[in-house]
Short mmCIF file of C-alpha atoms and ligand atoms in Angstrom, two decimals:
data_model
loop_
_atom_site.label_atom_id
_atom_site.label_comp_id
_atom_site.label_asym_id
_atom_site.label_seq_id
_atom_site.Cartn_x
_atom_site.Cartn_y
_atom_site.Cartn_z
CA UNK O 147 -23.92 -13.09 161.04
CA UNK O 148 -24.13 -9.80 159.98
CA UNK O 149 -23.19 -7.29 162.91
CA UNK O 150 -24.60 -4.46 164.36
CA UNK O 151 -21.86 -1.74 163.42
CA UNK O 152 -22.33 -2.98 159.65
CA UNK O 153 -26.09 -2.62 159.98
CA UNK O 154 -25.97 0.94 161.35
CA UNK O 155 -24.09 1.87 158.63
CA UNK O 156 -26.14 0.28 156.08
CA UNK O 157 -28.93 2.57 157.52
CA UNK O 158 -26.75 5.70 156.71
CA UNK O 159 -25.81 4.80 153.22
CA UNK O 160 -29.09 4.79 151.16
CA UNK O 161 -29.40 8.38 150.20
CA UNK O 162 -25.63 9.65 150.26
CA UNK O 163 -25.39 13.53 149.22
CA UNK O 164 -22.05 14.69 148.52
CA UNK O 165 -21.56 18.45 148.26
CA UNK O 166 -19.26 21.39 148.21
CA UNK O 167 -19.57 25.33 147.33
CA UNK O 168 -18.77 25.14 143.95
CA UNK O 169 -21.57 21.89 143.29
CA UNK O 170 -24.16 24.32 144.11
CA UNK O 171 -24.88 26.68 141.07
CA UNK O 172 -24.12 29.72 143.03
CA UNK O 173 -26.62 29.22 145.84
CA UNK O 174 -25.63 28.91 149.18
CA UNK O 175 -24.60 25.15 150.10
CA UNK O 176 -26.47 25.54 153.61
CA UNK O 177 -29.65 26.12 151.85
CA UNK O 178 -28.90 23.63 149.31
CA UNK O 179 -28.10 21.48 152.22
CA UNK O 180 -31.04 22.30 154.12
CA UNK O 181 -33.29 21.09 151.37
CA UNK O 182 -32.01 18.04 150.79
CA UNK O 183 -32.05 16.83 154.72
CA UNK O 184 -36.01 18.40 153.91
CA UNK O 185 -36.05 15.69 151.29
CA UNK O 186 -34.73 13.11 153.38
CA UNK O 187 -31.46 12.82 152.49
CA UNK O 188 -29.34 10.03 154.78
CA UNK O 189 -25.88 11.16 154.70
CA UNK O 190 -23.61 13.85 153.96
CA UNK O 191 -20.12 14.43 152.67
CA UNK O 192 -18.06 17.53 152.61
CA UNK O 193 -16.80 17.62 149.43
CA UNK O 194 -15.01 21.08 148.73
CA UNK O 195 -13.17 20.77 145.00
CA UNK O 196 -12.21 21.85 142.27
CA UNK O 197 -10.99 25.47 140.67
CA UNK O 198 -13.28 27.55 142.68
CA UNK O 199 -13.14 25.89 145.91
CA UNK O 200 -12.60 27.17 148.72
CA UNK O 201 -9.60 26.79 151.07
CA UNK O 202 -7.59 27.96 154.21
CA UNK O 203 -10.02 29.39 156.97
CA UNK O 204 -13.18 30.29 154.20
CA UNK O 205 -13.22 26.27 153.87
CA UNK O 206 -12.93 25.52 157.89
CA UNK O 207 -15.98 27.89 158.04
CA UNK O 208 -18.22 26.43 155.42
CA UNK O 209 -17.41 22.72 156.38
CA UNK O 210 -18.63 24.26 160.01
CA UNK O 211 -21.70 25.92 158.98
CA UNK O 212 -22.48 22.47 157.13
CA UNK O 213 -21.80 20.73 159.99
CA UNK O 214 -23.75 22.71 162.26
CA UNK O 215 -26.80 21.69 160.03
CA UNK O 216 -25.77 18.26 159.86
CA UNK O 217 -25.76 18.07 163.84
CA UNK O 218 -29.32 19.62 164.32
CA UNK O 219 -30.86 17.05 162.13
CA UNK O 220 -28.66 13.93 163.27
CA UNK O 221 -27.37 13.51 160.17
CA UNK O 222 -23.61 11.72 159.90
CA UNK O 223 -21.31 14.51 158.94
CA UNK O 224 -18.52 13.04 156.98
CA UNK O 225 -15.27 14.48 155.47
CA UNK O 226 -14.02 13.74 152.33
CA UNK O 227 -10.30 13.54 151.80
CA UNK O 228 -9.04 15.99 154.62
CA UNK O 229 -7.96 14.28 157.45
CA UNK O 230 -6.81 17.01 159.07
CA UNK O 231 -9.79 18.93 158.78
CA UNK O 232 -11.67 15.82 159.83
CA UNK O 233 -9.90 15.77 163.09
CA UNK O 234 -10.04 19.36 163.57
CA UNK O 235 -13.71 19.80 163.43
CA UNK O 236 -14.56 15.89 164.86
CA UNK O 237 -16.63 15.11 162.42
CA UNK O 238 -18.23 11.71 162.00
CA UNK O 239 -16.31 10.10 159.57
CA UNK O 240 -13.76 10.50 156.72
CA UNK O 241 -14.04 9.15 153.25
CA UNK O 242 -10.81 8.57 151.66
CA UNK O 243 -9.75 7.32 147.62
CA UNK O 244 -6.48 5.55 147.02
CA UNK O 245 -4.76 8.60 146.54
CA UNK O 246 -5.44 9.56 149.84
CA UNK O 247 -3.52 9.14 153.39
CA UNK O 248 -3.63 5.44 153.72
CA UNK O 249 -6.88 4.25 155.17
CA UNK O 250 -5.41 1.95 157.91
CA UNK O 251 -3.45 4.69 159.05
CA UNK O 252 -6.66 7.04 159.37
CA UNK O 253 -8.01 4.02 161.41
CA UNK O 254 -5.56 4.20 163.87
CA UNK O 255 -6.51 7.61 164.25
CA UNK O 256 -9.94 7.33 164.23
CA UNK O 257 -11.21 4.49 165.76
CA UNK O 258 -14.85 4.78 166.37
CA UNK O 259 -15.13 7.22 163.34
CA UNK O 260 -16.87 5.67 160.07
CA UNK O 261 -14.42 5.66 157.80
CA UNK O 262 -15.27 4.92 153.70
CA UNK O 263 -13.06 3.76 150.96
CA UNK O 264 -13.67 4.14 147.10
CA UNK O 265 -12.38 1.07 145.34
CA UNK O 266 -11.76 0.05 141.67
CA UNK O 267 -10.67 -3.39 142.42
CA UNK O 268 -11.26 -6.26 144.49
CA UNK O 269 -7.93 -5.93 145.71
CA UNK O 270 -8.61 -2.16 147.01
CA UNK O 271 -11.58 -3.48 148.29
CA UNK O 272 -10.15 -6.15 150.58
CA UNK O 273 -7.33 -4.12 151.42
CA UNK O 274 -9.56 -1.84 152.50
CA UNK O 275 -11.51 -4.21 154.54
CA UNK O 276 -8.63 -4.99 155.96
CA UNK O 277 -7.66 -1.38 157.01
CA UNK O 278 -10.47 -1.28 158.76
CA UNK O 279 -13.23 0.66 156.41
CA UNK O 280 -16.61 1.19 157.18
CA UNK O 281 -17.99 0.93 153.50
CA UNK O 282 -16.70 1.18 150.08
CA UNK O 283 -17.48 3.62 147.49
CA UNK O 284 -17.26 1.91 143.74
CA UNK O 285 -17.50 4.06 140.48
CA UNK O 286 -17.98 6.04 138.42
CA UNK O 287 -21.47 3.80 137.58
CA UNK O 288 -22.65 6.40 134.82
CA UNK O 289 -20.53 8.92 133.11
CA UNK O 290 -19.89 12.00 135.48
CA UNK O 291 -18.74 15.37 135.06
CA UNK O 292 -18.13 16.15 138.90
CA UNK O 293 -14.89 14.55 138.90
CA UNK O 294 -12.26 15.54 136.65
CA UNK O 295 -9.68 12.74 137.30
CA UNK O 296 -12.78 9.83 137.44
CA UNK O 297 -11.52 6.35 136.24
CA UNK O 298 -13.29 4.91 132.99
CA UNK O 299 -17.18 3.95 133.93
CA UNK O 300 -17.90 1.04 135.03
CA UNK O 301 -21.33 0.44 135.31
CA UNK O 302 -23.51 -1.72 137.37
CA UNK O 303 -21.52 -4.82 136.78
CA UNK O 304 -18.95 -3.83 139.07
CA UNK O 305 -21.19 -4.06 142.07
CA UNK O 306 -22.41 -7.03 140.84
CA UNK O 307 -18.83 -8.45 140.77
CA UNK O 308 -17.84 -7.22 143.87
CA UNK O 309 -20.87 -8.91 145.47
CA UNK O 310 -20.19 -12.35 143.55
CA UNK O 311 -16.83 -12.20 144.89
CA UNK O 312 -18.27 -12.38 148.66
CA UNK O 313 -17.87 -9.09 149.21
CA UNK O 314 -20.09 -8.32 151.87
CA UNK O 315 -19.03 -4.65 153.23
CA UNK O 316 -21.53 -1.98 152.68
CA UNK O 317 -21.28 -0.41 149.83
CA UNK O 318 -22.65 3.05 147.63
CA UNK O 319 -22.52 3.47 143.85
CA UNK O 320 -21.37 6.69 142.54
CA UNK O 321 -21.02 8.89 139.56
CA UNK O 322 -24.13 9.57 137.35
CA UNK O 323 -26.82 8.66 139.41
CA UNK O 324 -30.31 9.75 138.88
CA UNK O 325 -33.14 8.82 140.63
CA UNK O 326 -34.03 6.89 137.75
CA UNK O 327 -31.22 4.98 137.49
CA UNK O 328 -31.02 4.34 141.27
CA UNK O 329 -33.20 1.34 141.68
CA UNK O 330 -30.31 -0.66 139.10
CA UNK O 331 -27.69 0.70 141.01
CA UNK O 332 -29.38 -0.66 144.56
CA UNK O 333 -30.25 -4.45 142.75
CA UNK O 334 -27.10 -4.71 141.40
CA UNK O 335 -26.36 -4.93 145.61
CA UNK O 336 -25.91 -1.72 146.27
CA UNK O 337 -26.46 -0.44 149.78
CA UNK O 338 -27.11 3.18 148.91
CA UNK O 339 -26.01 6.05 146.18
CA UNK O 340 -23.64 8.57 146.72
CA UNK O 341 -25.11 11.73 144.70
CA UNK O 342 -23.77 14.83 143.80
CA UNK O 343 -24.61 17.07 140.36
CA UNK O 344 -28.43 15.39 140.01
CA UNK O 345 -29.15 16.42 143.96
CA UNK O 346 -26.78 19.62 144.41
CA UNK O 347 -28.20 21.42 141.24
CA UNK O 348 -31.61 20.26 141.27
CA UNK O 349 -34.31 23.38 140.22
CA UNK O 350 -36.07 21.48 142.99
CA UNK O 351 -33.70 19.50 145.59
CA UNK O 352 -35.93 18.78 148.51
CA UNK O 353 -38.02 16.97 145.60
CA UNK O 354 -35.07 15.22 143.84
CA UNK O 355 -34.02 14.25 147.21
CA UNK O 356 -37.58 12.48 148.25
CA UNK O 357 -36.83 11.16 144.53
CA UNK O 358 -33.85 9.27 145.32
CA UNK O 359 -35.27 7.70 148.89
CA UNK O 360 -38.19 6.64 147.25
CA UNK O 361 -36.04 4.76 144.53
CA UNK O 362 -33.73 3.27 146.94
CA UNK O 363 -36.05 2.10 149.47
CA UNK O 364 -38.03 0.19 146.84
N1 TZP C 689 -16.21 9.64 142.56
C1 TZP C 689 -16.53 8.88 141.53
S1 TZP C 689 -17.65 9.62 140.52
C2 TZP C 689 -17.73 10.99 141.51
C3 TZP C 689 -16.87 10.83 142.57
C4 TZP C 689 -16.64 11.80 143.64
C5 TZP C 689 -18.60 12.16 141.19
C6 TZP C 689 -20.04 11.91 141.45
O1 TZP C 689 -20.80 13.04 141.15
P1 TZP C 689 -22.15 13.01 140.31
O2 TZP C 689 -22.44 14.46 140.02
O3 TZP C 689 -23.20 12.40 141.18
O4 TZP C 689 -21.87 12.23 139.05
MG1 MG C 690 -9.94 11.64 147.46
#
């Protein structure tokens, strides 16, 4: 039986925007972020990397102002990577790579938090079942250039595998996704995409959002 926690979660996971200042094109990420909840966006990650990102106090305040949006249309507000920031702002959730601070640790920490996990392998992925995570993020799908240290792409098939192997946590493709490819990506057994670059720095994001809802709730 499939329970309710996994369920709600499921719910969240179909349109997954990922975002931070310098994913944006030079407009300002509340806008941006403002649109895409317009377009009906069902999650969102703080995602503040890279050469121009912002740090110290300047990224406290953005991740708040983001948040603050999040809040007033009850949508999850998740952290990526920064625990501490996480914590500091009690946010809704973390999401957290293998690089990261250990995810069983975070769930110590954060019980009743979602927490996801991007996995490469089944043996991440159980592990991280076993830590305790809410979902699991597998990529890169398509090529990407929003992640400089990305491991090779694996397409489709990956889901596909991970589902085979009775793998039945929630879980969002990332890396490359366009609406058009979305539909593959959700009946490969997909819960949801994770999105940043075809959202973030769309000429028209509230549209590319409606896009991407449309083609996952097919
Ligand atoms: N992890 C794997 S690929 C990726 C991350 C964070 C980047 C996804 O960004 P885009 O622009 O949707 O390819
Ligand atoms: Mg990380």
């Amino acid at each position: 039986m499939v329970d309710k926690r996994t369920e709600q979660i499921k719910e969240l996971l179909p349109v997954y925007f990922i975002m931070g200042s310098s994913n944006c094109n030079g407009r300002n990420p509340v806008d941006v972020l403002e649109e895409a909840i317009a377009g009906g966006i069902t999650l969102f990650q703080f995602r503040e990397k890279g050469e121009s990102a912002l740090t110290g106090k300047e990224k406290v305040r953005l991740a708040e102002r983001l948040q603050k949006v999040c809040q007033e249309n009850h949508i999850p507000f998740i952290v990526n990577d920064d625990f501490e920031l996480a914590i500091e702002l009690d946010a809704d959730g973390i999401h957290v790579g293998q690089d990261d601070l250990a995810a069983v640790i975070i769930r110590e920490k954060f019980s009743n938090k979602i927490l996801g996990v991007s996995a490469h392998t089944i043996e991440e992925a159980e592990q991280a079942i076993k830590d305790g995570a809410d979902y699991l993020g597998l990529g890169p799908i398509y090529p990407t250039r929003s992640k400089d240290d990305a491991e090779e792409v694996a397409g489709t098939e990956i889901i596909k595998r991970f589902r085979d192997h009775g793998i039945t946590l929630p879980i969002v493709g990332i890396g490359g996704i366009s609406p058009e490819s979305a539909e593959q990506v959700i009946q490969a057994g997909a819960d949801g995409v994770a999105v940043i670059s075809s959202i973030a720095s769309s000429s028209d994001v509230e549209e590319t959002a409606k896009s991407f809802l449309r083609a996952t709730s097919k």
